[in-house]
Amino acid sequence: MAITKEAYKALECVVGSEFITDDPILCEGYRSGPGGYESATGYERVMTTTPGAVILPRTTDDVQKIVRICNRYKVAYVPYSTGFYGPRSHCHVKNELLIDMKRMRDFELDDKHWYATVQPGVTYSPLQAECLRRGGYVVVGGGGAQVSVVANMICDGWSPLSLRIGFPHRRILGVELVLPDGEILRTGSLAVHDDAFWGEGIGPDLRGMLRGYTGVLGCLGIVTKLALKILPFQPEELKPTGISPNTGLALPVNRVKWLNFQVPSKEAETQVMYEIGKAEIAGAVTKVPLFWRAIAKTEGKEDFWDIWGKESEETIKNFHIVRVLLIGFTSEAQMRYDEAVLNDIVKEVGGVQRPTKPIDQSWIKNADSAGMWLMCGAYVSVDYIIESIPHADTHGPTYAELKARYTPPFMPDYGDPGWTMVCEAGHQGYSEYLVYWDPDEDTNPVDRFYVETSKMNIRERYYTSLLGSHQPLYLTGPKYGPNYHEWLLKVKGEFDPLWICHPPVPLAHDQFVERAEWMKSMKDWESPDEFPMPKW
Amino acid sequence: MANDRYDTPRKKASFEVRDLNNFVYDMSRCIKCKGCYWVDHTYMPGVKYTTRCPSGTWNEFDSYQAAGKLRIGLAVAEGKFDWTPKLLEVVYADPLCGACDVGCKRNLDLEIELSLEALRMKAVKDGAGPMPAHKKIARNIADTHNQFGAPHDNRKKWIDKDISVAEKADLLYFAGCSASHTNNEIARATGKILNASGSPFMIMKDEWCCGNVLYSVGMIDEATKIAKRNIEAVKTSGAKTLVTSCAECYRMWKVDYPKMLDIATADLGFEVIHLLEFADGAIRNGRLKPTRNVDLRLTYHDSCGVSRLCDAWRPWKGERGWMGTIEPTYKRRRGTEGLYGQPRNILSAIPGLTVVEMPRIRENAFCCGAGRGTREAFPDLARFSANQRLEEVREVGAEALVSACPFCKNNFLQAIKAHGEEIKVLDISEVILASL
Amino acid sequence: MATKDDLAKIVGESNVSDALEDLSGYSRDLSLHPAAMADVVVRPGTSEEVSGVIKWANRNNVPVVPVSSRTHFHGCTIPKQGGVVLDMVRMKRIVEIDEYNRKVCIEAGVTWRQLTEELDKQNMRVIMPLLPHPERSVLTDWLEREVPTNTVYDYGEPMQSLEVVWPTGEIFRAGSASVNGYPDSKSKGTNPAGPGLDFYRFVQGAQGTMGVVTWTNLKIESKPKIDNILFAALDDLARAEDFLYRILPRRIGQEVLLLNNVDLATILADKWPDDFEKLRATLPAWTLIIVISGLRRRPEEKVAYEMEFIGEVIRNEFKDIALTDNLPGFPGIGKKLLSLLRKPWPKEVYWKNQWKGAAHSLFFIAKPSATPLYKSIVEEIAMAHGYALESLGMYIQPIEHNRACHMEFNFFYDPECGSEKALIKSLSREAAKELLNSGAFFTRPYGDLAAINYERAGGYASALKRVKKLFDPNNIMNPGNLCF
């Protein structure tokens, strides 16, 4: 149903005519693709569309009024913080209202109690700059320093610095959200105070509705304020240096340094990361896919392919680099202690240190996810999992095996099993599997591969982040929980009976499989004849 | 594996801005990372001063920053839209400052600036653009060879008895329309600096507008005619080096002239430099001696034409195939050749000056918003941008704001006057002169 | 009786009882909550049996009160609307100790004593709250968000994935244990989050109202090789907090805590009442306890750099604080406390109950700088109620770099004396309201705290009730607690 004149007028009264538009030119600017995260896929082509209107609220009050108007006039809406997450965060139905949160940029920081309170328009690098200035740091998720802090914290966001500080959901403190029916929910200490310093309770913790490990993509309301933990860092300044594209933070090596180690085998890689966690040292540790290192070195796309073209399965198999970030949280003496323990660990596996520049080009303030598109033009992380180290160790190779059957159109990676690291002092292992392809090629196999990975995870009994709205809910639902999908749909039905908030999520991927001709052969699971949601 | 790279069908491709279809590839690969909009993350100063896209900061719909514009541009290339006033605004309310190009090229190989230029070429080709204010400038240039419509005879009025201009010299000073007509102080200061350095200089027998606005708004045919005429004039003069004191002229001569003629900057037949490069070299080898104390606390604004936008031009055409790889390969222009060190060297050599840096500098500088015809067509955007920048000036407690471009100077002056503030706005030529 | 027979079919005859002597133990606890009787108690041995009981309860609209510990402090397990007590005592397996992944999987009935003894054999430990009761369920204490004495881990809570029987009776696994076939799977159950929603959050702090958690995975840690326990005697709480603000963000210490003289005396006293009276009178107003540890690798060097740092801070900024390895005047306190801190309470009578028989704890999460204010609020209200300040126990537990703290007031009383109970109840209510008005945050609203907090957090309560209704449409799961 088109956004009526009356609805538009009511919305205009909330923000002023300057901050709302239904001009098709301006709305075209909010198209999901064709480029971007998970773009150039069938999902993007089949499931997304340009908005019917775009609105830019400034306050929680604005958002609440907008949501209430949408409920009254039956206007579907989707919350949008930067739009970086690709098609799943864009409009899925015609005449939908896109709520662009970028004007909501309020920011507060309590450096005595180590937390910041932000609105959805605040992105990571400004937050990190403010933290570093005050002797603290946050984890800039792999999505990049340009992503919205709120969106990343309620979806997925980890980096090698997750070595110490855990899941994003453990770092969320008080939260304020506008529920799909326009009610406001404040959690943690925000429920009773104007201060978001604590996140738990009261009693049962409704932060459970926010994330689901990797988020509900905004289909259960709009977070308008979120407080997150800041971690104490060290006192020396990290100076930005260099001219684009070669910018980086110069590291005060008596208190912060990256170290690269070459180790003899994949098992040695794992052992080093494991022992670092167990020794409770360091600020970050990661094993890096070889082609990321090529990206870091390269001068451009063609140069990358020249570098990469020299590699093979053999060279990949024999090249094992572990990167470690040491942080002198306590003192220089502590830094020396960490380094001594680290050298002990590396020596135990027969590893050697390689030259490392005293500069941070990625992870502390900048996280260079954009470079992922350099090689091929299209990319998605087809899974990212925090589980155990043994889980991480086998997960990547299992993916690599499956991916080989879909290469091409995927970029040849010579069996590289993706990115792994260790979280929460080695209590968890992390694996992320990334795929790249040329969007000009036939991308139907990309769509099929995506669902194929879900089946693989189920078959091989892996955990996966791609649950909920990321994969067909009726495929994954019965197999995890079991039947987590029933609870998710119950919660959705209770808080959004109209399915007005970002329809048809969380059944979007189910709908995609029904609509796309080339996906029909993939469907070998049960789902109802009619999905339990109103039609939009 | 090596064969895969070469078996994929290859298409002809080129960076020729006259055809928007040459940039469908670039526009379709934008990943919405908004590196075009944000300050480089490594340099991000904090929760204030986070952006370097003037149009996207002025109007906060995504459609006004490159991420949105490229999607719109694609739709234009596909013939999806008619040219409406809104579409024209999206395309033209933009000083083409290059922040988006440099920001994107930190990680990717997409030609954002060229895509935006090509969009304007298309607007003009379709008869929709440029904006009425631009058409007025074009008429002025056609009639009086300057963008202001001032009498052409007044072009050399800046030359007073204190300035010695040679009949013939290796060095040719191109004053530009602003220094000639509205900002004589810049031309005079430059002339005196050149004299003081002991380098004789000549001027063009008949100096015409460089055509900056014409090119910038998409009137490429007119701009190309002027380019050819001006290049010929310089060659005829026998000059080995052309020096200018205007960042916009500098960009035009160094980058857009060769671009329009499909040659490399290196093949122009003469070197193009800005006063910044000249003065920096002259101070370093002792030909210029800044000995007078200049008691001023100032900050330097990196004008776009001498920073992000001035990498030497290299044309390219060839084929694009597998994974978007092109052949022959092309060394991307990523804004690394900006004149960042030169002004800072100059200022640090001047006794008595206290130089403080704003939060956004060098390739992260926030454009003044005036250049390339923007102020004339979108005074509100120009005023907004200047005010954004002036906030930074206030933040660092500077008494004076210095730049290397008359458009920056005039736009900042106008904004300051509107506030009734005491901040001085100077061209770097004036500061150098004051120290001699 | 029909109920007993029905339930016997599910859990076996020997695991059901409606005898008074069996039920009366569940009718009261160490809280101020009045006694109330259940109708029957069942002791399931498997998750399927738990599920069976709950399904039966739904069909018959009978409340279910889950119980996992042998002792209770907060009144949550008193059957407020009658019904069935579901005692997890038979489900007390330590399912697996996974040393490589540093985790343990335990059933709900596993106690602190049981777990710490087992882990000790493998040279491992689980971080602990202060002196947990040996017969309390480890799983439940973590579900209920007891605050650990260890401040050094950024990741805070040790909870990982778990299994819950929802109030509808469905058996469900949250987190990475949700993988089909777990534990015969690649997943080891280390991730608590998901699938789809963060279900584990719904059962945390739920006082048994959102389902019965049958087992959980928990993180375990290596045991340090060296431990140095340090003490500082402090009169000024604000000064103590300043010191903690300074050193804790630098990641100093394993266990770090502040105890006032009353609480510490209660913990240390061996002979009652003599030892206690002497300790109470002579211990400093506040004792700061910091354990500096060396871990598995280069332990001496770790201890050395931490000691060096603390030494420098004290020399340059906190000359008035004397941090030593023994509290002057209290020989042997170091060894004694260190052993106490790493184990559950070792004696028959719980430390809080040794003095008068019972203690009521009023606790909340606070910003450490506000603790002096909260102290004076409670003292004022205590005095107004005629509660002697010399009998007021206080414990402050810093959390994660001192970003916040758990502040706890202990009011000691004779559980047989009705007037004392009434006084404490009234005092506690008034104090809670005043504390809440001054910024304290009660994440665990036991007893009276529930109404006080949920009234103020109306929006939260309303959303919580909506969620509760989805999982427990008949409101059979431990009704009468929280806002249900």
Coordinates of N, CA, C and O in Angstrom, one line a residue, chain A residues 18-21 23-26 28-36 56 80 82-84 90 102-103 105 107 123 125-126 129-130 133 145-146 240-245 247-248 299-302 305-306 365-366 368 370 373-376 412 414 438-440, chain B residues 1 5 8 11 25 28-34 37-38 40-48 50 60-65 67-68 71-72 74-75 78 80-81 84 86-87 90 102 105-109 321-326 329 331 334-336 340 362-363:
Chain A
E18 N 12.4 19.3 5.8 CA 13.8 19.2 5.4 C 14.3 17.8 5.6 O 15.3 17.4 4.9
F19 N 13.7 17.1 6.5 CA 14.3 15.8 6.9 C 13.4 14.6 6.5 O 13.5 13.5 7.1
I20 N 12.6 14.8 5.5 CA 11.8 13.7 5.0 C 11.7 13.9 3.5 O 11.6 15.0 3.0
T21 N 11.7 12.8 2.7 CA 11.5 12.9 1.3 C 10.9 11.7 0.7 O 11.1 10.6 1.2
D23 N 11.0 11.8 -2.8 CA 11.5 12.1 -4.1 C 12.2 10.8 -4.6 O 13.1 10.3 -4.0
P24 N 11.7 10.3 -5.8 CA 12.3 9.0 -6.3 C 13.8 9.1 -6.5 O 14.5 8.1 -6.4
I25 N 14.3 10.3 -6.8 CA 15.8 10.5 -7.0 C 16.5 10.2 -5.7 O 17.5 9.5 -5.6
L26 N 16.0 10.9 -4.7 CA 16.7 10.8 -3.4 C 16.5 9.4 -2.8 O 17.4 8.8 -2.2
E28 N 16.4 6.7 -4.6 CA 17.3 5.9 -5.4 C 18.7 5.8 -4.7 O 19.4 4.8 -4.8
G29 N 19.1 6.9 -4.0 CA 20.3 6.9 -3.3 C 20.4 5.9 -2.2 O 21.5 5.6 -1.7
Y30 N 19.2 5.4 -1.8 CA 19.2 4.4 -0.7 C 19.0 3.0 -1.2 O 18.6 2.1 -0.5
R31 N 19.2 2.8 -2.5 CA 19.2 1.4 -3.1 C 20.3 0.6 -2.4 O 21.3 1.1 -2.1
S32 N 20.0 -0.6 -2.2 CA 21.0 -1.5 -1.5 C 22.2 -1.7 -2.4 O 23.3 -1.4 -2.0
G33 N 22.0 -2.3 -3.5 CA 23.1 -2.6 -4.4 C 23.3 -1.5 -5.4 O 23.0 -0.4 -5.2
P34 N 23.9 -1.9 -6.5 CA 24.4 -3.3 -6.8 C 25.6 -3.7 -6.0 O 25.9 -4.9 -5.8
G35 N 26.4 -2.7 -5.6 CA 27.6 -3.1 -4.9 C 27.4 -3.1 -3.4 O 26.4 -2.6 -2.9
G36 N 28.3 -3.7 -2.6 CA 28.2 -3.7 -1.2 C 28.3 -5.1 -0.6 O 28.5 -6.1 -1.3
L56 N 14.7 11.2 8.4 CA 15.8 11.4 9.3 C 15.4 11.9 10.7 O 15.4 13.1 10.9
Y80 N 17.8 2.1 9.7 CA 19.0 2.1 8.9 C 20.0 3.0 9.5 O 19.8 4.2 9.7
T82 N 23.9 2.9 8.9 CA 24.8 3.4 7.9 C 24.5 2.7 6.5 O 24.9 3.2 5.5
G83 N 23.8 1.6 6.6 CA 23.5 0.9 5.4 C 24.6 0.0 4.9 O 24.5 -0.6 3.8
F84 N 25.6 -0.2 5.7 CA 26.7 -0.9 5.3 C 26.5 -2.4 5.2 O 27.2 -3.2 4.5
H90 N 18.1 -3.2 4.2 CA 17.4 -2.2 3.4 C 16.0 -2.6 3.2 O 15.5 -3.6 3.7
K102 N 21.2 8.6 10.9 CA 22.5 9.3 11.0 C 22.5 10.6 11.8 O 23.5 11.0 12.3
R103 N 21.3 11.2 11.9 CA 21.3 12.5 12.7 C 21.3 12.2 14.2 O 21.5 13.1 15.0
R105 N 23.3 11.4 16.8 CA 24.7 11.2 17.1 C 25.1 11.6 18.5 O 26.3 11.9 18.7
F107 N 26.5 11.6 22.1 CA 27.6 10.8 22.6 C 28.0 11.3 24.0 O 28.1 12.5 24.3
T123 N 29.6 6.2 14.8 CA 30.4 5.1 14.3 C 31.6 4.9 15.1 O 31.9 5.6 16.0
S125 N 35.1 4.8 14.5 CA 36.3 5.6 14.7 C 36.2 6.8 15.5 O 37.1 7.1 16.3
P126 N 35.1 7.6 15.4 CA 35.0 8.7 16.4 C 35.0 8.2 17.8 O 35.6 8.8 18.7
A129 N 38.4 7.3 18.8 CA 39.3 8.5 19.0 C 39.0 9.1 20.4 O 40.0 9.4 21.1
E130 N 37.8 9.1 20.8 CA 37.4 9.7 22.1 C 38.0 8.8 23.2 O 38.4 9.3 24.2
R133 N 41.8 9.0 23.5 CA 42.2 10.2 24.1 C 42.2 10.2 25.7 O 42.9 10.9 26.4
A145 N 35.6 0.4 10.8 CA 35.5 1.5 11.7 C 34.4 2.5 11.3 O 34.0 3.4 12.0
Q146 N 33.8 2.2 10.1 CA 32.7 3.1 9.6 C 31.4 2.6 10.0 O 30.4 3.3 9.7
P240 N 48.4 9.3 14.6 CA 48.1 9.0 13.2 C 49.2 9.5 12.3 O 49.7 10.6 12.5
T241 N 49.6 8.7 11.4 CA 50.7 9.1 10.4 C 50.3 8.7 9.0 O 49.5 7.8 8.8
G242 N 51.0 9.3 8.1 CA 50.9 8.8 6.7 C 49.8 9.6 5.9 O 49.0 10.2 6.5
I243 N 50.0 9.5 4.6 CA 49.0 10.1 3.7 C 48.2 8.9 3.1 O 48.8 7.9 2.8
S244 N 46.9 9.1 3.0 CA 46.1 8.1 2.3 C 46.7 7.7 1.0 O 47.1 8.6 0.2
P245 N 46.7 6.4 0.6 CA 46.2 5.3 1.4 C 47.0 4.6 2.4 O 46.6 3.7 3.0
T247 N 47.9 5.2 5.6 CA 47.8 5.8 6.9 C 47.8 4.7 8.0 O 47.5 3.6 7.7
G248 N 48.2 5.1 9.2 CA 48.3 4.1 10.3 C 48.6 4.9 11.5 O 49.0 6.0 11.5
E299 N 49.3 -2.5 -4.3 CA 49.1 -1.1 -4.8 C 47.8 -1.0 -5.5 O 47.4 0.1 -5.9
G300 N 47.2 -2.1 -5.8 CA 45.9 -2.0 -6.5 C 45.4 -3.4 -6.9 O 46.1 -4.4 -6.6
K301 N 44.3 -3.5 -7.6 CA 43.7 -4.7 -7.9 C 44.6 -5.6 -8.7 O 44.8 -6.8 -8.4
E302 N 45.1 -5.1 -9.8 CA 45.9 -5.9 -10.7 C 47.2 -6.4 -10.0 O 47.6 -7.5 -10.2
W305 N 46.5 -9.3 -7.9 CA 46.4 -10.6 -8.6 C 47.7 -11.1 -9.1 O 48.0 -12.3 -9.2
D306 N 48.6 -10.2 -9.3 CA 50.0 -10.6 -9.6 C 50.6 -11.3 -8.4 O 51.2 -12.3 -8.5
K365 N 42.2 1.4 15.5 CA 41.2 2.5 15.2 C 40.5 2.3 13.9 O 39.3 2.6 13.7
N366 N 41.3 1.9 12.9 CA 40.7 1.6 11.6 C 40.5 0.1 11.5 O 41.4 -0.6 11.9
D368 N 40.0 -2.4 8.4 CA 39.9 -2.2 6.9 C 39.1 -3.2 6.2 O 39.6 -4.0 5.4
A370 N 36.9 -2.6 4.0 CA 36.6 -2.2 2.7 C 37.6 -2.9 1.7 O 37.2 -3.1 0.5
W373 N 36.8 -5.9 -0.7 CA 36.2 -5.8 -2.0 C 37.2 -5.5 -3.2 O 36.8 -5.5 -4.3
L374 N 38.4 -5.3 -2.8 CA 39.4 -4.9 -3.8 C 39.5 -6.0 -4.9 O 39.6 -5.7 -6.0
M375 N 39.6 -7.2 -4.4 CA 40.0 -8.3 -5.3 C 39.0 -8.6 -6.4 O 39.4 -8.7 -7.5
C376 N 37.8 -8.7 -6.0 CA 36.8 -9.2 -6.9 C 35.6 -8.3 -7.2 O 34.9 -8.5 -8.2
P412 N 39.5 -18.1 -6.5 CA 40.3 -19.2 -6.0 C 41.2 -18.8 -4.8 O 41.8 -17.7 -4.8
Y414 N 42.9 -21.3 -3.0 CA 43.9 -22.4 -2.8 C 43.6 -23.1 -1.5 O 44.6 -23.5 -0.8
D438 N 33.1 -12.3 -8.6 CA 33.0 -11.2 -9.6 C 31.5 -11.0 -9.8 O 30.8 -11.9 -10.3
P439 N 30.9 -9.9 -9.4 CA 29.5 -9.7 -9.6 C 29.0 -9.8 -11.0 O 27.8 -10.0 -11.3
D440 N 29.9 -9.7 -12.0 CA 29.4 -9.8 -13.4 C 29.3 -11.3 -13.8 O 28.7 -11.5 -14.9
Chain B
M1 N 44.8 -21.9 -13.3 CA 44.4 -20.6 -12.6 C 44.8 -19.4 -13.4 O 44.0 -18.5 -13.6
R5 N 42.2 -16.1 -15.7 CA 42.3 -14.6 -15.7 C 42.1 -14.1 -17.1 O 41.7 -12.9 -17.2
T8 N 38.0 -15.0 -19.3 CA 36.8 -14.3 -19.1 C 36.6 -13.2 -20.2 O 37.6 -12.5 -20.6
K11 N 35.9 -6.5 -21.9 CA 35.1 -5.4 -22.5 C 36.1 -4.2 -22.6 O 36.9 -4.0 -21.8
Y25 N 30.9 0.6 -14.3 CA 31.6 -0.3 -13.5 C 31.8 0.3 -12.1 O 31.5 -0.3 -11.1
S28 N 28.8 0.9 -10.0 CA 28.1 -0.4 -9.5 C 28.9 -1.1 -8.5 O 28.4 -2.1 -8.0
R29 N 30.1 -0.7 -8.2 CA 30.9 -1.4 -7.2 C 31.0 -0.7 -5.9 O 31.7 -1.1 -5.0
C30 N 30.3 0.4 -5.7 CA 30.4 1.2 -4.5 C 29.8 0.3 -3.4 O 28.7 -0.3 -3.5
I31 N 30.5 0.2 -2.3 CA 30.1 -0.8 -1.2 C 29.4 -0.1 0.0 O 29.2 -0.7 1.0
K32 N 29.2 1.2 -0.2 CA 28.6 2.0 0.9 C 29.4 2.0 2.2 O 28.8 2.1 3.3
C33 N 30.7 1.9 2.1 CA 31.5 2.0 3.3 C 31.6 3.5 3.8 O 32.0 3.7 4.9
K34 N 31.2 4.4 2.9 CA 31.2 5.8 3.2 C 32.5 6.4 3.6 O 32.7 7.4 4.3
Y37 N 32.8 9.8 2.7 CA 32.0 10.8 3.5 C 32.8 11.1 4.8 O 32.9 12.2 5.3
W38 N 33.3 10.0 5.4 CA 34.0 10.1 6.7 C 35.4 10.6 6.5 O 36.1 10.3 5.5
D40 N 39.3 10.0 7.1 CA 40.0 8.7 7.2 C 40.0 8.3 8.6 O 40.4 9.0 9.6
H41 N 39.7 7.0 8.9 CA 39.4 6.6 10.2 C 40.7 6.7 11.1 O 40.5 7.0 12.3
T42 N 41.8 6.5 10.5 CA 43.0 6.7 11.3 C 43.2 8.1 11.9 O 43.7 8.3 13.0
Y43 N 42.7 9.0 11.1 CA 42.8 10.4 11.5 C 41.6 11.0 12.2 O 41.5 12.1 12.6
M44 N 40.6 10.1 12.3 CA 39.3 10.6 12.9 C 39.6 11.3 14.2 O 40.1 10.7 15.1
P45 N 39.2 12.6 14.4 CA 39.6 13.3 15.6 C 38.7 13.0 16.8 O 39.1 13.3 17.9
G46 N 37.5 12.6 16.6 CA 36.6 12.4 17.7 C 35.2 12.5 17.2 O 34.9 12.4 16.0
V47 N 34.2 12.8 18.1 CA 32.8 12.8 17.7 C 32.5 14.1 17.0 O 31.4 14.3 16.5
K48 N 33.4 15.1 17.1 CA 33.2 16.3 16.3 C 34.1 16.2 15.1 O 35.2 15.7 15.1
T50 N 33.7 14.8 12.0 CA 33.8 13.4 11.6 C 33.8 13.3 10.1 O 34.2 12.2 9.5
E60 N 21.7 15.8 4.7 CA 22.1 14.5 5.2 C 21.5 13.3 4.7 O 21.7 12.2 5.1
F61 N 20.7 13.4 3.6 CA 20.3 12.2 2.9 C 21.5 11.6 2.2 O 22.4 12.3 1.7
D62 N 21.6 10.3 2.2 CA 22.7 9.5 1.6 C 22.9 10.0 0.2 O 24.0 9.9 -0.4
S63 N 21.8 10.4 -0.5 CA 21.8 10.8 -1.9 C 22.8 11.9 -2.2 O 23.1 12.2 -3.3
Y64 N 23.2 12.6 -1.1 CA 24.1 13.8 -1.4 C 25.5 13.5 -1.1 O 26.4 14.4 -1.2
Q65 N 25.8 12.3 -0.7 CA 27.2 11.9 -0.6 C 27.5 10.8 -1.8 O 26.5 10.3 -2.3
A67 N 28.2 7.8 -2.0 CA 27.5 6.4 -1.9 C 26.1 6.5 -2.5 O 25.7 5.6 -3.2
G68 N 25.4 7.6 -2.3 CA 24.1 7.7 -2.8 C 24.1 8.2 -4.3 O 23.4 7.7 -5.1
R71 N 24.7 5.6 -6.9 CA 23.5 4.8 -7.2 C 22.6 5.5 -8.1 O 22.0 5.0 -9.0
I72 N 22.5 6.8 -7.8 CA 21.7 7.7 -8.7 C 22.3 7.8 -10.1 O 21.6 7.7 -11.1
L74 N 24.1 5.6 -11.6 CA 23.8 4.3 -12.3 C 22.4 4.4 -12.9 O 22.2 4.0 -14.1
A75 N 21.5 4.9 -12.2 CA 20.1 5.0 -12.7 C 20.0 5.9 -13.8 O 19.3 5.7 -14.8
E78 N 21.3 4.2 -16.8 CA 20.3 3.3 -17.3 C 19.1 4.0 -17.9 O 18.2 3.3 -18.4
K80 N 16.9 5.7 -16.3 CA 15.8 5.5 -15.4 C 15.1 6.8 -15.1 O 13.9 6.8 -14.8
F81 N 15.8 7.9 -15.0 CA 15.2 9.1 -14.6 C 15.3 10.2 -15.6 O 16.3 10.3 -16.4
T84 N 15.3 16.2 -13.4 CA 14.4 17.0 -12.6 C 15.3 18.0 -11.8 O 16.5 17.8 -11.7
K86 N 15.5 18.3 -8.8 CA 16.1 17.5 -7.6 C 17.4 16.8 -8.1 O 18.4 16.8 -7.5
L87 N 17.3 16.2 -9.3 CA 18.4 15.4 -9.8 C 19.6 16.4 -10.1 O 20.7 16.1 -9.9
V90 N 21.2 17.2 -6.9 CA 22.1 16.2 -6.4 C 23.4 16.2 -7.1 O 24.5 16.0 -6.6
V102 N 39.4 10.3 -2.9 CA 40.6 9.9 -2.1 C 40.1 8.9 -1.0 O 40.8 7.9 -0.7
K105 N 39.5 5.5 -2.6 CA 40.8 4.9 -3.1 C 41.7 4.6 -2.0 O 42.8 4.0 -2.2
R106 N 41.3 4.8 -0.7 CA 42.2 4.3 0.4 C 42.2 2.8 0.3 O 43.2 2.1 0.7
N107 N 41.1 2.2 -0.2 CA 41.0 0.8 -0.2 C 40.6 0.2 -1.6 O 41.0 -1.0 -1.8
L108 N 39.9 0.9 -2.4 CA 39.4 0.3 -3.6 C 40.0 1.1 -4.8 O 40.6 2.1 -4.7
D109 N 39.7 0.5 -6.0 CA 40.1 1.1 -7.3 C 39.0 1.6 -8.1 O 38.7 1.2 -9.2
G321 N 38.4 -7.2 -17.6 CA 37.9 -8.5 -17.7 C 37.7 -9.2 -16.3 O 37.0 -8.6 -15.5
W322 N 38.3 -10.3 -16.1 CA 38.2 -11.1 -15.0 C 38.3 -10.4 -13.7 O 39.3 -9.6 -13.5
M323 N 37.3 -10.5 -12.8 CA 37.3 -9.8 -11.5 C 37.5 -8.3 -11.6 O 37.9 -7.7 -10.6
G324 N 37.2 -7.8 -12.8 CA 37.3 -6.3 -12.9 C 38.8 -5.9 -13.2 O 39.0 -4.7 -13.2
T325 N 39.7 -6.8 -13.4 CA 41.1 -6.4 -13.7 C 41.1 -5.7 -15.0 O 40.4 -6.1 -15.9
I326 N 42.0 -4.7 -15.1 CA 42.1 -4.0 -16.3 C 43.5 -4.3 -16.9 O 44.5 -4.6 -16.2
T329 N 47.7 -2.2 -17.0 CA 47.5 -1.8 -15.6 C 47.7 -0.3 -15.5 O 48.2 0.4 -16.5
K331 N 48.4 3.0 -12.8 CA 48.7 3.5 -11.4 C 47.7 4.5 -11.0 O 47.6 5.6 -11.5
R334 N 45.6 8.4 -6.2 CA 45.0 8.3 -5.0 C 45.1 9.5 -4.1 O 44.8 9.5 -2.9
G335 N 45.6 10.7 -4.6 CA 45.7 11.9 -3.9 C 47.0 11.9 -3.1 O 47.1 12.7 -2.1
T336 N 48.0 11.1 -3.4 CA 49.2 11.1 -2.7 C 50.2 12.2 -3.0 O 51.1 12.5 -2.3
Y340 N 51.1 19.0 0.6 CA 50.9 19.1 2.0 C 52.1 19.6 2.8 O 52.0 20.4 3.7
R362 N 45.1 18.2 5.5 CA 45.6 17.5 4.3 C 44.5 16.8 3.6 O 43.5 17.4 3.2
E363 N 44.6 15.5 3.4 CA 43.6 14.9 2.5 C 42.2 14.8 3.3 O 41.2 14.4 2.7

